[in-house]
Amino acid sequence: MILAVLEAEGGALKKISFELLTAAARADEALSSGGVTALLIGPGAAAAASSVPAATAREVLCAEGVAFEHYAPQAYAQAVLAASEAASAKAIVFGATSYGRDLAPRVAAALSAGLLMDVTDLFAHEGGLAARRPVYAGKAIAQEHALGERAVAAVRPNAFAARSQGGAAAPARALAVEVEAQNVRAKVREVRRETGGRPELSEAEVIVSGGRGLKEPANFVLVEQLADALGAAVGATRAVVDAGWRPHHEQVGQTGKTVSPGLYVAVGISGAVQHIAGMSSSRTIVAINRDGEAPIFKLADYGIVGDALEVLPELTREVGRLKG
Amino acid sequence: MNIVVLVKQVPDTATRIKIASGGTEIERQGVNFVVNPYDEFAIEEALRLREQHQGQVTVLTVGDEKSEEALRTALAMGADEAVRVSAAATDSMTTARAIASVVHGLAPDLVIAGKQAVDDDEGQVGSLVAALLDWPQVTVVTKLELKDGTGVAEREVEGGVEIVDFSLPAVITAQKGLNEPRYASLPGIMKAKRKEIRQVSVDAKTVGEPTLRTLSLQLPPERSAGKILSGMDASSAAKELVRLLHEEAKLI
Ligand SMILES: Cc1cc2nc3c(=O)[nH]c(=O)nc-3n(C[C@H](O)[C@H](O)[C@H](O)COP(=O)(O)OP(=O)(O)OC[C@H]3O[C@@H](n4cnc5c(N)ncnc54)[C@H](O)[C@@H]3O)c2cc1C
Ligand SMILES: Nc1ncnc2c1ncn2[C@@H]1O[C@H](COP(=O)(O)O)[C@@H](O)[C@H]1O
């Protein structure tokens, strides 16, 4: 069996969960492991389980209760280990999200299992699980093989196509997990939201990012307007984040977020290696830059050589007309 | 407050990657090696905590003799002691086992690692060490406060910030935003040159079996040349771009 550790919020599955079900199916095929079991931990697990399609999982295990009210890596790892045991999992797949990246190593350590982190593809190798993953900030691609009896993988958001939703729900059942309070020594107390109504960068299908070419912070309203017309998230370069024009959580790149949306629009961004590190796996890249020689054009599928301050309002209008 | 900072030496982020002839590693010749950028935030945070709470900052790396350069940089920034661990570690798990065994002996109050190493881009060693020691962890931390054996940290998550309560000893991994790393002062650099770097060997039994093996390392496929519109007025260029994205790329 493959165990897919899904993510939900407020009783609804997150987009990454459907991508995870695709990745789990891939791992199941690679290992001929006998199917996929899904796991949901925390408040609303049972509610979210009802939208896991029967076509994607044999069963959904739900761990709810006081121990899981707030995210706590030690308690959650216990639940994953209990589910892995119950399902006799050959591999456990997480999303390479802030949740999966935090939790997967604890599970891997407990199982002495190889952890394939931030993978974009999964395949079989010598009877075990192997993966492709970007390394050196996307400047190289490694193929890695997880040795040993069990493997753990965390899959990059937007790298696997989401499994179709709807249809009959997979059967769900509660998973009993013993967690001793004294063994849980880190616990989330509170979550502060910071997106201001726009989609979140790591999950967004479309991102519009701005750089120093916007000239001044006030001009970012032009980036926001295009983003809103496209239903996109807003990103930024380190240059404008360090200058205090944009909040830190919007930074894309080596020291910011790694994103791989379907469409990435880079406006007034030169295309420094450290920025490219965070967005080069975007499927389609559009660049708008005054300088036709800017390195970002080497990466771009489409582009406009022109003044961002003039082009942005025109683009927003055109997109509005098309969608309107 | 005794703190161990985990430091890794990595290629400078601007390095052009070439694949070595074996096809599983990069060509190291001509590469400029630096302290992993996130580890600089980790070192800085440790130094600030020492200023507040007294105690000692020990920097630790698992690596060959060359990796001592990274330890010297950390000493020059102000770390008190440096340990180089020799171990037959070939992946994150074996590295973490080696680190955990040495950290266990040092018994610090806190371990700070970087959020991720910018060579393997894994971001797992910090949490692996925490798990192996059965300590709590808080990863991707942008704010940290400690008081009487407990701590509060803020960690970056999708669309927001989590505020985490934890108790010491613990492992923290540092994200940009945590602080602004200082530059080494000239006297600091001079002093660091004379400091002794302690060598510790970890035996094969402790390091255990590797859990990952690199099958191959390749350069990513080149992207084909794009359609770049130039010499058009803003309005026609915008119209044409939206048309292409709609009709050709079918993205909007
Ligand atoms: C260790 C390290 C880590 C880093 N991490 C990151 C990271 O995570 N993310 C990141 O982004 N950077 C990072 N950087 C910084 C990076 O090297 C660049 O400095 C930064 O990305 C440049 O930002 P920019 O493109 O906004 O600015 P610039 O490089 O100044 O580019 C501005 C661009 O705007 C264009 N322009 C100017 N006026 C106009 C106009 N009117 N219309 C259209 N275009 C115009 C210019 O032609 C130019 O190409 C890092 C650097 C280091 C050393
Ligand atoms: N060989 C090593 N020696 C010391 N610390 C390391 C080593 N490898 C990784 N680390 C630490 O673990 C962090 C995450 O590394 P990684 O899991 O390799 O991405 C780094 O930022 C370092 O703080």
XYZ file of C-alpha atoms and ligand atoms in Angstrom:
652
model
C 0.000 0.000 0.000
C 1.013 3.623 -0.516
C 0.040 6.057 2.227
C -0.872 9.549 0.980
C -0.813 12.157 3.750
C -3.409 14.632 2.508
C -3.931 18.225 3.570
C -7.188 19.934 4.378
C -8.307 23.223 5.794
C -11.671 23.978 7.337
C -12.953 20.529 6.344
C -12.038 20.938 2.647
C -9.194 19.198 0.838
C -6.429 21.471 -0.429
C -5.357 21.390 -4.065
C -2.114 19.607 -3.174
C -4.164 16.661 -1.890
C -5.462 15.872 -5.373
C -1.925 16.156 -6.761
C -0.760 13.827 -3.997
C -3.324 11.237 -5.018
C -1.815 11.288 -8.514
C 1.690 10.944 -7.078
C 0.542 8.108 -4.810
C -0.973 6.289 -7.799
C 2.363 6.688 -9.593
C 4.234 5.266 -6.594
C 1.726 2.422 -6.345
C 2.315 1.563 -9.997
C 6.088 1.705 -9.505
C 6.051 -0.575 -6.468
C 2.981 -2.708 -7.323
C 2.051 -2.035 -3.737
C -1.624 -2.929 -3.879
C -3.328 0.453 -3.769
C -3.457 3.790 -2.021
C -4.609 4.599 1.498
C -5.184 8.255 2.350
C -4.659 9.868 5.734
C -6.079 13.087 7.115
C -5.025 14.452 10.485
C -6.598 17.227 12.522
C -9.906 19.028 12.909
C -12.255 18.495 9.982
C -10.472 15.327 8.822
C -13.660 13.293 8.545
C -15.483 16.107 6.741
C -12.647 16.461 4.213
C -12.462 12.671 3.773
C -15.865 12.722 2.092
C -14.322 14.440 -0.935
C -11.597 11.833 -1.500
C -12.830 9.985 -4.612
C -13.189 6.216 -4.296
C -11.326 5.970 -7.591
C -8.187 7.348 -5.943
C -7.993 5.592 -2.588
C -9.123 2.318 -1.046
C -9.722 3.947 2.285
C -9.278 7.216 4.140
C -7.959 7.096 7.689
C -8.934 10.040 9.876
C -7.050 11.074 13.005
C -9.009 13.622 14.966
C -9.097 14.551 18.621
C -7.451 16.869 21.114
C -3.919 15.727 20.331
C -4.341 16.951 16.748
C -6.284 20.148 17.349
C -3.228 22.193 16.405
C -0.284 21.136 14.288
C 2.423 19.504 16.395
C 5.152 17.624 14.497
C 5.686 14.976 17.168
C 1.984 14.151 17.549
C 1.319 14.226 13.810
C 4.310 11.975 13.141
C 2.777 9.464 15.560
C -0.426 9.487 13.547
C 1.429 8.964 10.267
C 3.409 6.084 11.754
C 0.228 4.485 13.102
C -1.451 4.815 9.696
C 1.624 3.473 7.922
C 1.545 0.454 10.198
C -2.203 -0.055 9.727
C -1.841 0.116 5.938
C 1.465 -1.799 5.762
C 2.700 1.082 3.638
C 5.658 0.550 1.334
C 5.902 4.263 0.723
C 4.482 7.404 2.309
C 3.901 10.502 0.211
C 3.524 14.039 1.506
C 3.203 17.393 -0.223
C 6.451 19.391 -0.232
C 4.539 22.139 1.561
C 5.398 23.779 4.868
C 3.405 20.938 6.463
C 4.915 18.005 4.552
C 8.458 19.365 4.606
C 8.253 19.697 8.383
C 6.615 16.348 9.042
C 8.183 13.989 6.484
C 11.694 13.991 8.021
C 10.339 12.956 11.434
C 8.564 10.030 9.837
C 11.574 9.103 7.699
C 13.853 9.182 10.750
C 11.528 6.896 12.716
C 11.453 4.382 9.845
C 15.107 4.828 8.790
C 13.609 5.399 5.357
C 15.050 7.385 2.475
C 13.313 10.740 2.078
C 12.932 11.941 -1.507
C 12.309 15.646 -0.947
C 10.544 18.065 -3.280
C 10.201 15.618 -6.159
C 8.712 16.345 -9.574
C 8.405 12.722 -10.719
C 8.381 9.238 -9.209
C 9.425 5.952 -10.831
C 10.566 2.436 -10.065
C 14.230 1.505 -9.745
C 15.472 -1.985 -8.821
C 12.236 -2.767 -7.077
C 12.327 0.435 -5.049
C 11.102 3.983 -5.389
C 13.130 6.625 -7.196
C 12.456 10.249 -8.037
C 13.505 13.212 -10.082
C 14.148 16.358 -8.137
C 15.620 19.767 -8.869
C 18.878 20.502 -7.036
C 21.304 23.435 -7.036
C 18.321 25.799 -7.203
C 16.980 24.122 -10.313
C 20.306 24.352 -12.150
C 20.480 20.553 -12.199
C 18.095 17.618 -11.939
C 18.971 14.619 -9.797
C 17.546 11.135 -9.958
C 17.609 9.580 -6.533
C 16.842 6.102 -5.346
C 15.402 5.399 -1.896
C 17.174 2.322 -0.517
C 15.685 -0.014 2.003
C 12.251 -1.449 2.580
C 10.213 1.721 2.773
C 10.425 5.115 1.161
C 9.125 8.563 2.002
C 8.578 11.233 -0.649
C 7.420 14.849 -0.588
C 6.056 16.062 -3.910
C 6.465 19.578 -5.230
C 3.175 21.490 -5.555
C 1.974 21.819 -9.166
C 4.338 19.093 -10.385
C 1.706 16.336 -10.625
C -1.639 16.848 -12.356
C -4.507 16.839 -9.873
C -6.715 13.724 -9.862
C -10.218 14.496 -10.974
C -12.632 15.237 -8.189
C -16.182 14.084 -7.567
C -17.768 10.660 -7.912
C -18.350 8.314 -5.022
C -16.302 8.946 -1.889
C -13.730 6.465 -0.614
C -14.758 4.745 2.626
C -13.427 6.532 5.691
C -12.678 5.299 9.160
C -11.304 6.806 12.339
C -7.736 5.950 13.242
C -7.043 5.639 16.950
C -3.638 7.049 17.892
C -2.135 7.141 21.352
C -0.270 10.372 21.933
C 1.281 11.154 25.284
C 1.156 14.866 25.981
C 4.639 14.999 27.504
C 6.100 13.707 24.243
C 4.729 16.692 22.328
C 7.070 19.566 22.975
C 6.308 21.888 20.064
C 2.810 22.942 19.142
C 1.237 25.599 16.965
C -0.615 28.112 19.111
C -2.034 30.327 16.409
C -2.011 30.865 12.649
C -1.919 34.395 11.258
C -3.196 34.771 7.681
C -1.311 37.117 5.394
C -2.540 36.780 1.818
C -5.113 39.568 1.750
C -7.641 37.563 -0.250
C -5.356 36.556 -3.152
C -4.318 32.968 -3.804
C -1.251 31.804 -1.951
C 2.037 31.828 -3.887
C 3.016 28.159 -3.595
C -0.431 26.953 -4.671
C -1.300 29.571 -7.287
C -1.930 28.531 -10.893
C -0.932 32.035 -12.033
C 1.572 34.428 -10.464
C 2.372 38.016 -11.390
C 5.683 39.127 -9.870
C 7.242 42.564 -9.844
C 10.815 43.765 -9.472
C 12.815 46.934 -9.240
C 11.669 47.891 -12.746
C 8.390 49.037 -11.166
C 10.408 52.083 -10.001
C 8.502 52.763 -6.783
C 6.304 50.894 -4.306
C 3.138 52.754 -5.305
C 3.400 51.351 -8.846
C 2.873 47.830 -7.498
C -0.821 48.581 -7.632
C -0.432 47.938 -11.393
C 0.938 44.459 -10.623
C -1.925 43.834 -8.202
C -4.519 44.914 -10.754
C -3.179 42.522 -13.388
C -2.968 39.778 -10.753
C -6.590 40.340 -9.769
C -7.713 40.329 -13.407
C -5.973 36.951 -13.817
C -7.005 35.582 -10.414
C -3.295 35.377 -9.671
C -1.025 35.600 -6.647
C 1.462 38.454 -6.321
C 5.194 37.783 -6.085
C 8.276 39.957 -5.763
C 12.047 39.909 -6.094
C 14.391 40.135 -3.171
C 15.472 43.581 -4.342
C 12.011 45.043 -3.722
C 11.417 43.004 -0.557
C 14.709 44.173 0.940
C 13.829 47.732 -0.031
C 10.629 47.359 1.993
C 8.310 47.785 -1.011
C 6.719 44.377 -0.576
C 6.248 41.975 2.364
C 8.771 39.193 2.838
C 6.253 36.394 2.253
C 5.898 37.492 -1.383
C 9.562 36.887 -2.221
C 10.208 34.341 -4.935
C 13.649 32.786 -5.312
C 16.464 31.001 -3.629
C 15.908 32.702 -0.278
C 12.183 33.078 -0.796
C 9.531 30.722 -2.079
C 9.878 28.101 -4.783
C 6.899 28.224 -7.105
C 5.851 26.264 -10.164
C 2.612 27.760 -11.482
C 1.172 27.200 -14.920
C 1.853 30.842 -15.767
C 4.489 33.142 -14.252
C 4.523 36.765 -15.331
C 7.774 38.564 -14.445
C 7.463 42.347 -14.629
C 10.496 44.611 -14.311
C 12.604 41.673 -13.156
C 16.120 41.209 -14.531
C 16.249 37.436 -14.004
C 19.127 37.003 -11.548
C 20.056 33.358 -10.906
C 18.734 33.534 -7.362
C 15.342 34.709 -8.595
C 15.231 32.125 -11.384
C 15.993 29.470 -8.773
C 12.517 29.961 -7.357
C 10.466 30.041 -10.554
C 12.267 28.208 -13.364
C 9.985 25.176 -13.114
C 6.942 27.324 -14.003
C 5.283 25.845 -17.066
C 4.937 29.080 -19.048
C 6.982 32.185 -18.324
C 6.131 35.686 -19.549
C 8.600 38.557 -19.171
C 7.966 42.268 -19.422
C 11.134 44.304 -19.339
C 12.398 47.542 -20.874
C 15.749 45.958 -21.637
C 15.599 43.414 -24.458
C 18.915 41.970 -23.237
C 17.654 41.188 -19.726
C 18.500 37.556 -18.788
C 14.851 36.828 -17.960
C 14.105 36.775 -21.720
C 16.327 33.682 -22.101
C 13.813 31.822 -19.986
C 10.642 33.438 -21.277
C 8.129 31.669 -23.527
C 6.510 35.026 -24.281
C 7.607 38.549 -23.638
C 7.227 42.224 -24.281
C 10.171 44.574 -24.520
C 8.648 47.739 -23.137
C 7.943 49.981 -20.192
C 6.088 48.073 -17.489
C 4.269 51.191 -16.345
C 2.728 51.557 -19.807
C 2.228 47.865 -20.615
C 0.640 46.733 -17.334
C -2.560 48.853 -17.530
C -3.048 47.772 -21.155
C -2.624 44.106 -20.228
C -5.071 44.401 -17.340
C -7.611 46.009 -19.681
C -7.153 43.305 -22.344
C -7.462 40.462 -19.832
C -10.556 42.119 -18.383
C -12.086 42.406 -21.847
C -11.365 38.732 -22.599
C -12.728 37.479 -19.304
C -15.515 40.057 -18.975
C 22.454 28.920 26.968
C 24.650 26.627 24.910
C 23.891 26.544 21.224
C 25.142 24.316 18.426
C 24.871 25.733 14.915
C 24.958 23.315 11.986
C 26.949 24.712 9.114
C 27.420 23.337 5.631
C 29.811 24.484 2.967
C 28.113 24.798 -0.430
C 28.863 26.206 -3.882
C 28.216 29.933 -4.177
C 24.622 30.365 -5.380
C 25.781 32.126 -8.548
C 27.933 29.125 -9.576
C 27.458 27.687 -13.042
C 26.895 24.003 -12.568
C 28.908 21.481 -14.589
C 28.370 17.762 -14.193
C 31.489 15.723 -13.358
C 32.399 12.747 -15.521
C 30.798 10.117 -13.229
C 27.420 11.738 -13.942
C 26.316 11.841 -10.315
C 28.164 14.852 -8.935
C 29.062 18.392 -9.905
C 32.509 19.362 -11.102
C 34.114 20.952 -8.027
C 37.069 22.433 -9.864
C 36.837 26.207 -10.089
C 33.752 26.399 -7.875
C 33.682 29.070 -5.184
C 32.504 27.538 -1.903
C 30.698 29.564 0.758
C 28.753 29.087 3.973
C 25.223 27.970 3.086
C 23.251 31.283 3.070
C 20.580 30.023 5.505
C 23.297 28.886 7.914
C 24.426 32.515 8.120
C 21.017 33.358 9.585
C 21.472 30.438 11.976
C 24.916 31.662 13.119
C 23.660 35.228 13.536
C 20.688 34.100 15.622
C 22.948 32.038 17.875
C 25.261 35.014 18.420
C 22.305 37.247 19.308
C 20.925 34.673 21.734
C 24.349 34.443 23.377
C 24.377 38.221 23.778
C 20.997 38.008 25.549
C 21.391 34.845 27.592
C 25.179 34.271 27.874
C 26.612 30.837 27.142
C 28.525 29.383 24.228
C 28.071 29.060 20.487
C 29.600 25.968 18.893
C 29.563 25.587 15.117
C 29.619 22.093 13.705
C 30.058 20.683 10.244
C 30.224 17.195 8.825
C 32.719 17.362 6.015
C 36.243 17.117 4.685
C 39.166 19.363 5.517
C 38.090 21.996 3.015
C 34.807 22.474 4.884
C 36.830 23.945 7.758
C 36.745 27.193 5.780
C 33.051 27.438 6.617
C 33.818 26.916 10.301
C 36.495 29.654 10.132
C 33.946 32.045 8.676
C 31.566 31.265 11.544
C 34.366 31.730 14.092
C 35.214 35.062 12.476
C 31.595 36.141 12.892
C 31.950 35.410 16.601
C 31.299 31.728 17.337
C 33.239 30.396 20.346
C 34.114 26.896 19.234
C 34.180 24.810 16.099
C 33.882 21.086 15.565
C 34.539 19.219 12.343
C 32.966 15.812 12.241
C 34.527 13.136 10.044
C 32.054 10.463 9.121
C 31.297 8.290 6.117
C 28.061 10.173 5.559
C 26.716 10.110 2.015
C 23.133 11.334 2.392
C 20.948 13.393 4.742
C 20.109 10.473 7.019
C 23.711 9.402 7.603
C 24.743 13.052 8.027
C 21.942 13.549 10.549
C 22.944 10.410 12.469
C 26.525 11.643 12.703
C 25.356 15.089 13.830
C 22.882 13.678 16.352
C 25.529 11.524 17.998
C 27.924 14.459 18.433
C 25.166 16.850 19.548
C 24.038 14.275 22.104
C 27.504 14.436 23.659
C 27.591 18.238 23.623
C 24.109 18.403 25.222
C 23.277 21.959 24.128
C 20.031 23.778 24.931
C 19.379 24.557 21.294
C 20.493 23.458 17.833
C 20.056 25.873 14.942
C 20.336 24.687 11.334
C 19.593 26.385 8.049
C 16.184 25.956 6.418
C 17.865 24.124 3.566
C 21.249 23.635 1.994
C 21.337 25.299 -1.415
C 23.225 22.415 -3.030
C 20.970 19.403 -2.387
C 17.984 21.674 -1.624
C 16.581 19.068 0.740
C 15.805 20.881 3.941
C 15.699 17.735 5.985
C 18.836 17.521 8.122
C 17.512 19.844 10.874
C 14.279 17.880 11.378
C 16.053 14.535 11.035
C 18.437 15.508 13.829
C 15.480 16.602 15.981
C 13.694 13.318 15.366
C 16.791 11.207 16.049
C 17.340 13.020 19.358
C 13.607 12.911 20.110
C 13.636 16.692 20.476
C 10.962 19.080 19.247
C 11.619 21.096 16.108
C 10.411 24.326 14.586
C 11.363 24.766 10.941
C 11.520 27.772 8.587
C 11.658 30.196 11.509
C 11.479 33.958 10.957
C 11.244 35.025 14.609
C 12.517 33.442 17.786
C 12.254 34.248 21.488
C 13.516 32.126 24.390
C 12.714 32.329 28.077
C 13.227 29.910 30.984
C 13.611 26.722 29.032
C 10.808 27.459 26.611
C 10.522 29.325 23.348
C 8.110 30.940 20.942
C 8.883 30.885 17.249
C 7.151 32.134 14.147
C 7.372 29.940 11.090
C 6.449 30.731 7.538
C 3.641 28.647 6.062
C 1.556 28.985 2.893
C -0.458 32.144 3.193
C 0.587 33.062 6.688
C 2.625 32.578 9.809
C 2.342 29.911 12.492
C 3.177 30.824 16.060
C 4.702 27.821 17.796
C 5.304 27.183 21.499
C 8.086 24.754 22.277
C 10.362 23.614 25.067
C 14.132 23.243 25.144
C 16.194 21.434 24.098
C 14.970 21.877 20.541
C 16.056 22.201 16.914
C 15.246 25.360 14.967
C 15.814 25.895 11.242
C 16.492 29.442 10.090
C 14.736 31.241 7.237
C 15.567 34.609 5.696
C 13.872 37.348 7.696
C 15.027 35.911 11.028
C 17.808 38.493 11.223
C 20.434 40.333 9.197
C 23.721 38.366 9.426
C 26.742 40.434 10.474
C 29.964 40.590 8.514
C 33.079 39.206 10.100
C 35.264 41.997 11.501
C 38.963 42.150 10.681
C 40.005 41.370 14.284
C 37.427 38.562 14.203
C 39.022 37.107 11.086
C 42.510 37.336 12.633
C 41.311 35.664 15.826
C 39.501 32.931 13.913
C 42.699 31.995 12.085
C 44.381 31.068 15.343
C 41.473 29.141 16.841
C 41.636 25.401 17.053
C 39.058 23.361 15.211
C 38.202 20.260 17.164
C 38.095 17.041 15.130
C 35.606 14.343 15.988
C 35.213 11.019 14.198
C 31.955 9.141 14.151
C 32.226 5.414 13.508
C 30.526 3.523 10.715
C 28.141 1.752 13.070
C 26.708 5.036 14.335
C 26.460 6.469 10.831
C 24.621 3.349 9.658
C 23.416 2.493 6.179
C 22.628 5.258 3.689
C 18.973 5.643 2.707
C 19.400 7.463 -0.597
C 21.647 6.998 -3.602
C 22.058 9.439 -6.479
C 21.508 7.633 -9.767
C 22.275 10.570 -11.998
C 22.700 14.308 -12.128
C 21.817 16.189 -15.291
C 21.456 19.714 -16.523
C 17.815 20.667 -17.073
C 16.572 20.671 -20.665
C 17.061 24.029 -22.385
C 13.931 26.042 -22.897
C 13.169 26.768 -26.524
C 13.348 30.383 -27.674
C 10.297 32.404 -26.742
C 8.113 34.819 -28.695
C 9.360 38.207 -27.615
C 7.413 41.225 -28.869
C 9.543 44.292 -29.356
C 9.239 47.637 -31.079
C 5.455 47.719 -30.597
C 3.445 50.341 -28.741
C 2.165 49.242 -25.333
C -1.409 48.761 -26.412
C -0.733 46.564 -29.466
C 1.891 44.553 -27.601
C -0.551 43.906 -24.754
C -3.296 42.872 -27.208
C -0.955 40.492 -29.018
C 0.377 38.953 -25.789
C -3.112 38.324 -24.423
C -4.109 36.796 -27.762
C -1.097 34.455 -27.665
C -1.772 33.435 -24.068
C -5.403 32.807 -24.887
C -5.259 31.156 -28.305
C -1.819 29.542 -28.432
C -0.890 28.759 -24.819
C -4.552 28.423 -23.782
C -3.692 29.760 -20.353
C -6.262 32.537 -20.042
C 22.555 34.659 -1.512
C 21.584 35.458 -2.367
C 20.258 35.089 -2.347
C 19.319 35.794 -3.122
N 18.022 35.385 -3.119
C 17.131 35.997 -3.919
C 15.766 35.557 -3.992
O 15.331 34.638 -3.266
N 14.923 36.181 -4.839
C 15.321 37.225 -5.645
O 14.489 37.751 -6.408
N 16.588 37.679 -5.583
C 17.496 37.101 -4.743
N 18.770 37.584 -4.683
C 19.062 38.881 -5.353
C 19.329 38.750 -6.830
O 20.696 38.491 -7.022
C 18.960 40.074 -7.558
O 19.667 41.140 -6.966
C 17.473 40.415 -7.558
O 16.709 39.296 -7.950
C 17.214 41.558 -8.527
O 15.886 41.996 -8.415
P 15.177 42.787 -9.605
O 15.114 41.923 -10.805
O 13.889 43.306 -9.053
O 16.111 44.052 -9.820
P 17.155 44.394 -10.954
O 18.147 43.326 -11.130
O 17.617 45.762 -10.633
O 16.285 44.408 -12.277
C 15.331 45.361 -12.585
C 14.897 45.115 -14.027
O 13.850 46.002 -14.352
C 14.034 46.456 -15.670
N 13.338 47.761 -15.778
C 13.733 48.967 -15.312
N 12.799 49.886 -15.577
C 11.793 49.256 -16.212
C 10.546 49.673 -16.726
N 10.125 50.942 -16.629
N 9.769 48.754 -17.330
C 10.161 47.457 -17.437
N 11.331 47.012 -16.955
C 12.131 47.902 -16.348
C 15.514 46.536 -15.872
O 15.817 46.424 -17.248
C 15.999 45.339 -15.070
O 16.107 44.192 -15.878
C 19.723 36.910 -3.910
C 21.070 37.280 -3.910
C 21.997 36.580 -3.147
C 23.432 36.995 -3.206
N 27.236 18.154 6.289
C 26.589 18.976 7.118
N 27.222 19.440 8.224
C 26.595 20.274 9.090
N 25.351 20.713 8.931
C 24.675 20.286 7.844
C 25.247 19.396 6.887
N 24.331 19.153 5.927
C 23.239 19.871 6.260
N 23.429 20.558 7.407
C 22.503 21.484 8.101
O 21.170 21.165 7.724
C 20.581 22.233 6.998
C 19.674 21.682 5.925
O 20.426 20.932 4.998
P 19.775 19.956 3.911
O 18.831 19.076 4.654
O 20.928 19.249 3.328
O 19.066 20.863 2.930
C 21.746 23.082 6.527
O 21.352 24.427 6.329
C 22.733 22.918 7.670
O 22.387 23.771 8.754
